[in-house]
Amino acid sequence: WRPRDGTPIIISWDFNIGEGKPMSAVAMAYADGNFHIFAEVIIEGARTLDAVDEFFERGIIHKGRLFEIDGDASGKNRSTNAKHSDYDIIKYRFQREGINFDYKVRLSNPPIRSRHNIVNAYCKNTLGEVRLFVHNCPVADEGLRLTALKKGANIIEDDSKRFQHVTTAIGYAIMRKHAELNKPEQKTII
């Protein structure tokens, strides 16, 4: 599955460092009322630039289309051993390559319970409608089926599972887009 021409591609990120906690990103699109996840980059111990390079090498990021950069709000922060944030690195590479993009990362990450509820509603709502589709992305597929909260914890994700991190990236993008789609209309009073 590939989005039609003119449909923006969302690249959403979850940044991680640590054993069993890979940097995870997805390419997805919102089309005809549905989300379609069609590419994933899951790299253990990777630098941000490694993941960006992978998207370019696979032809997912290219000129001639609008991209929306989305994901983990913590990626805006510089670490103590870096001059640039993860998003600075991503935006710089997009600019250098002449890629048209909108930076859509929210000021803070949404609450876990809200994120889970909205993503679950796109997986299957109370009317039985499925509005989230995964195309040839085995880690995202596994994560959407198996991600769970930590046992005995109060609304904390069990991030010990490798697949959970990609679902977080998916959730950040869905939450942002869902909020945009459901924004109340502004009425002008004369």
mmCIF file of C-alpha atoms in Angstrom:
data_model
loop_
_atom_site.group_PDB
_atom_site.id
_atom_site.type_symbol
_atom_site.label_atom_id
_atom_site.label_comp_id
_atom_site.label_asym_id
_atom_site.label_seq_id
_atom_site.Cartn_x
_atom_site.Cartn_y
_atom_site.Cartn_z
ATOM 1 C CA TRP A 1 0.000 0.000 0.000
ATOM 2 C CA ARG A 2 1.235 3.494 -0.848
ATOM 3 C CA PRO A 3 -0.644 6.776 -0.351
ATOM 4 C CA ARG A 4 -2.082 8.550 -3.362
ATOM 5 C CA ASP A 5 -0.200 11.532 -4.737
ATOM 6 C CA GLY A 6 -0.986 14.621 -2.706
ATOM 7 C CA THR A 7 -1.605 12.708 0.533
ATOM 8 C CA PRO A 8 0.880 13.813 3.208
ATOM 9 C CA ILE A 9 3.048 11.081 4.724
ATOM 10 C CA ILE A 10 3.398 11.164 8.487
ATOM 11 C CA ILE A 11 6.768 10.028 9.869
ATOM 12 C CA SER A 12 6.309 9.452 13.594
ATOM 13 C CA TRP A 13 9.094 8.642 16.055
ATOM 14 C CA ASP A 14 9.658 7.075 19.447
ATOM 15 C CA PHE A 15 13.218 7.711 20.630
ATOM 16 C CA ASN A 16 14.867 5.153 22.885
ATOM 17 C CA ILE A 17 18.263 4.114 24.093
ATOM 18 C CA GLY A 18 18.815 0.813 25.786
ATOM 19 C CA GLU A 19 18.797 -2.934 25.434
ATOM 20 C CA GLY A 20 15.491 -4.158 24.006
ATOM 21 C CA LYS A 21 14.250 -0.599 23.480
ATOM 22 C CA PRO A 22 14.898 0.180 19.812
ATOM 23 C CA MET A 23 14.491 3.522 18.131
ATOM 24 C CA SER A 24 11.192 3.075 16.351
ATOM 25 C CA ALA A 25 9.527 5.053 13.594
ATOM 26 C CA VAL A 26 6.673 4.553 11.158
ATOM 27 C CA ALA A 27 5.551 6.020 7.870
ATOM 28 C CA MET A 28 1.799 6.316 7.741
ATOM 29 C CA ALA A 29 -0.936 8.272 6.021
ATOM 30 C CA TYR A 30 -4.455 9.374 6.784
ATOM 31 C CA ALA A 31 -6.680 8.792 3.754
ATOM 32 C CA ASP A 32 -10.449 8.395 3.317
ATOM 33 C CA GLY A 33 -11.033 8.420 7.084
ATOM 34 C CA ASN A 34 -8.469 5.685 7.772
ATOM 35 C CA PHE A 35 -4.891 5.457 8.985
ATOM 36 C CA HIS A 36 -2.529 3.303 6.930
ATOM 37 C CA ILE A 37 0.851 2.265 8.356
ATOM 38 C CA PHE A 38 3.009 1.173 5.437
ATOM 39 C CA ALA A 39 6.643 1.309 6.575
ATOM 40 C CA GLU A 40 8.532 0.895 9.830
ATOM 41 C CA VAL A 41 12.123 1.448 10.871
ATOM 42 C CA ILE A 42 13.094 -0.385 14.048
ATOM 43 C CA ILE A 43 16.793 -0.150 14.892
ATOM 44 C CA GLU A 44 18.412 -1.342 18.115
ATOM 45 C CA GLY A 45 21.008 1.099 19.464
ATOM 46 C CA ALA A 46 20.673 3.417 16.466
ATOM 47 C CA ARG A 47 21.416 7.053 16.134
ATOM 48 C CA THR A 48 18.573 9.215 14.863
ATOM 49 C CA LEU A 49 20.407 9.809 11.603
ATOM 50 C CA ASP A 50 20.617 6.038 11.000
ATOM 51 C CA ALA A 51 16.820 5.791 11.056
ATOM 52 C CA VAL A 52 16.415 8.834 8.790
ATOM 53 C CA ASP A 53 18.942 7.335 6.367
ATOM 54 C CA GLU A 54 16.943 4.090 6.299
ATOM 55 C CA PHE A 55 13.756 5.937 5.263
ATOM 56 C CA PHE A 56 15.676 7.713 2.479
ATOM 57 C CA GLU A 57 17.423 4.548 1.271
ATOM 58 C CA ARG A 58 14.094 2.721 1.034
ATOM 59 C CA GLY A 59 12.624 5.578 -1.039
ATOM 60 C CA ILE A 60 9.970 6.397 1.541
ATOM 61 C CA ILE A 61 11.199 9.959 2.049
ATOM 62 C CA HIS A 62 11.668 11.718 -1.282
ATOM 63 C CA LYS A 63 11.080 15.035 -3.020
ATOM 64 C CA GLY A 64 7.703 15.891 -4.459
ATOM 65 C CA ARG A 65 5.510 15.076 -1.458
ATOM 66 C CA LEU A 66 4.595 16.733 1.827
ATOM 67 C CA PHE A 67 5.794 14.982 4.988
ATOM 68 C CA GLU A 68 4.604 15.572 8.534
ATOM 69 C CA ILE A 69 7.226 15.041 11.219
ATOM 70 C CA ASP A 70 5.540 13.784 14.383
ATOM 71 C CA GLY A 71 6.221 11.709 17.469
ATOM 72 C CA ASP A 72 7.763 11.711 20.907
ATOM 73 C CA ALA A 73 7.847 15.236 22.374
ATOM 74 C CA SER A 74 10.969 14.350 24.381
ATOM 75 C CA GLY A 75 12.899 14.255 21.093
ATOM 76 C CA LYS A 76 12.890 18.074 21.137
ATOM 77 C CA ASN A 77 15.325 18.081 24.053
ATOM 78 C CA ARG A 78 19.065 18.019 23.588
ATOM 79 C CA SER A 79 20.933 15.416 25.579
ATOM 80 C CA THR A 80 23.940 16.455 27.654
ATOM 81 C CA ASN A 81 26.299 14.916 25.086
ATOM 82 C CA ALA A 82 24.741 16.414 21.935
ATOM 83 C CA LYS A 83 24.505 19.872 20.408
ATOM 84 C CA HIS A 84 21.256 19.089 18.605
ATOM 85 C CA SER A 85 17.975 17.422 19.478
ATOM 86 C CA ASP A 86 16.662 14.378 17.600
ATOM 87 C CA TYR A 87 14.209 16.603 15.742
ATOM 88 C CA ASP A 88 16.951 19.103 14.864
ATOM 89 C CA ILE A 89 18.796 16.228 13.169
ATOM 90 C CA ILE A 90 15.677 15.104 11.288
ATOM 91 C CA LYS A 91 14.690 18.614 10.174
ATOM 92 C CA TYR A 92 18.240 19.412 9.065
ATOM 93 C CA ARG A 93 18.368 16.305 6.866
ATOM 94 C CA PHE A 94 14.965 17.088 5.335
ATOM 95 C CA GLN A 95 16.038 20.675 4.630
ATOM 96 C CA ARG A 96 19.377 19.577 3.161
ATOM 97 C CA GLU A 97 17.594 17.160 0.792
ATOM 98 C CA GLY A 98 14.927 19.725 -0.192
ATOM 99 C CA ILE A 99 12.078 17.734 1.353
ATOM 100 C CA ASN A 100 8.820 19.618 1.946
ATOM 101 C CA PHE A 101 7.691 19.057 5.547
ATOM 102 C CA ASP A 102 5.545 20.344 8.383
ATOM 103 C CA TYR A 103 6.811 19.924 11.917
ATOM 104 C CA LYS A 104 3.828 18.600 13.918
ATOM 105 C CA VAL A 105 5.336 17.433 17.225
ATOM 106 C CA ARG A 106 3.141 18.444 20.168
ATOM 107 C CA LEU A 107 4.442 20.391 23.150
ATOM 108 C CA SER A 108 4.067 17.330 25.385
ATOM 109 C CA ASN A 109 3.181 13.673 25.003
ATOM 110 C CA PRO A 110 -0.485 12.781 25.479
ATOM 111 C CA PRO A 111 -1.594 10.798 28.533
ATOM 112 C CA ILE A 112 -1.119 7.048 28.063
ATOM 113 C CA ARG A 113 -4.743 6.145 28.767
ATOM 114 C CA SER A 114 -6.044 8.691 26.222
ATOM 115 C CA ARG A 115 -3.536 7.494 23.620
ATOM 116 C CA HIS A 116 -4.521 3.845 24.138
ATOM 117 C CA ASN A 117 -8.252 4.648 23.992
ATOM 118 C CA ILE A 118 -7.992 6.640 20.745
ATOM 119 C CA VAL A 119 -5.726 4.086 19.024
ATOM 120 C CA ASN A 120 -8.021 1.250 20.122
ATOM 121 C CA ALA A 121 -11.020 3.148 18.684
ATOM 122 C CA TYR A 122 -9.261 3.299 15.306
ATOM 123 C CA CYS A 123 -8.412 -0.414 15.546
ATOM 124 C CA LYS A 124 -12.131 -1.128 16.030
ATOM 125 C CA ASN A 125 -14.778 1.228 17.347
ATOM 126 C CA THR A 126 -18.111 0.465 19.024
ATOM 127 C CA LEU A 127 -19.781 0.269 15.593
ATOM 128 C CA GLY A 128 -17.334 -2.452 14.576
ATOM 129 C CA GLU A 129 -15.538 -0.148 12.129
ATOM 130 C CA VAL A 130 -11.820 -0.684 11.535
ATOM 131 C CA ARG A 131 -10.011 2.538 10.599
ATOM 132 C CA LEU A 132 -6.362 1.557 11.196
ATOM 133 C CA PHE A 133 -4.581 -0.714 8.728
ATOM 134 C CA VAL A 134 -1.051 -2.137 8.852
ATOM 135 C CA HIS A 135 0.602 -3.030 5.551
ATOM 136 C CA ASN A 136 3.735 -5.236 5.649
ATOM 137 C CA CYS A 137 4.982 -3.903 9.008
ATOM 138 C CA PRO A 138 5.414 -6.981 11.223
ATOM 139 C CA VAL A 139 6.643 -5.179 14.347
ATOM 140 C CA ALA A 140 3.794 -2.629 14.226
ATOM 141 C CA ASP A 141 1.310 -5.461 13.665
ATOM 142 C CA GLU A 142 2.670 -7.404 16.636
ATOM 143 C CA GLY A 143 2.736 -4.294 18.806
ATOM 144 C CA LEU A 144 -0.833 -3.294 18.043
ATOM 145 C CA ARG A 145 -1.982 -6.808 18.940
ATOM 146 C CA LEU A 146 0.143 -7.349 22.068
ATOM 147 C CA THR A 147 1.086 -4.035 23.722
ATOM 148 C CA ALA A 148 -0.159 -3.942 27.298
ATOM 149 C CA LEU A 149 0.161 -1.965 30.479
ATOM 150 C CA LYS A 150 2.711 -3.001 33.076
ATOM 151 C CA LYS A 151 1.207 -5.530 35.503
ATOM 152 C CA GLY A 152 0.482 -4.039 38.917
ATOM 153 C CA ALA A 153 1.327 -0.510 37.764
ATOM 154 C CA ASN A 154 -0.909 2.501 37.479
ATOM 155 C CA ILE A 155 -1.245 3.243 33.712
ATOM 156 C CA ILE A 156 2.382 2.590 32.776
ATOM 157 C CA GLU A 157 3.207 0.814 29.534
ATOM 158 C CA ASP A 158 5.248 -2.365 29.677
ATOM 159 C CA ASP A 159 8.147 -1.052 27.599
ATOM 160 C CA SER A 160 10.198 -4.213 28.115
ATOM 161 C CA LYS A 161 8.711 -5.577 24.887
ATOM 162 C CA ARG A 162 10.603 -4.602 21.732
ATOM 163 C CA PHE A 163 7.368 -4.122 19.750
ATOM 164 C CA GLN A 164 5.785 -1.669 22.182
ATOM 165 C CA HIS A 165 7.875 1.316 21.085
ATOM 166 C CA VAL A 166 6.547 1.405 17.537
ATOM 167 C CA THR A 167 2.985 1.452 18.871
ATOM 168 C CA THR A 168 3.919 4.502 20.904
ATOM 169 C CA ALA A 169 5.124 6.264 17.732
ATOM 170 C CA ILE A 170 1.855 5.306 16.020
ATOM 171 C CA GLY A 171 -0.154 6.581 18.971
ATOM 172 C CA TYR A 172 1.546 9.987 19.010
ATOM 173 C CA ALA A 173 0.639 10.581 15.358
ATOM 174 C CA ILE A 174 -2.919 9.289 15.678
ATOM 175 C CA MET A 175 -3.563 11.442 18.751
ATOM 176 C CA ARG A 176 -2.352 14.594 16.998
ATOM 177 C CA LYS A 177 -4.256 13.921 13.769
ATOM 178 C CA HIS A 178 -7.400 12.896 15.673
ATOM 179 C CA ALA A 179 -7.286 16.190 17.599
ATOM 180 C CA GLU A 180 -6.919 18.134 14.321
ATOM 181 C CA LEU A 181 -9.852 16.294 12.760
ATOM 182 C CA ASN A 182 -12.089 16.849 15.793
ATOM 183 C CA LYS A 183 -11.213 20.463 16.486
ATOM 184 C CA PRO A 184 -14.400 22.468 17.086
ATOM 185 C CA GLU A 185 -15.232 24.894 14.311
ATOM 186 C CA GLN A 186 -14.526 28.542 15.074
ATOM 187 C CA LYS A 187 -17.602 30.724 14.707
ATOM 188 C CA THR A 188 -17.226 34.363 13.864
ATOM 189 C CA ILE A 189 -19.494 36.680 15.795
ATOM 190 C CA ILE A 190 -20.317 39.950 14.095
#
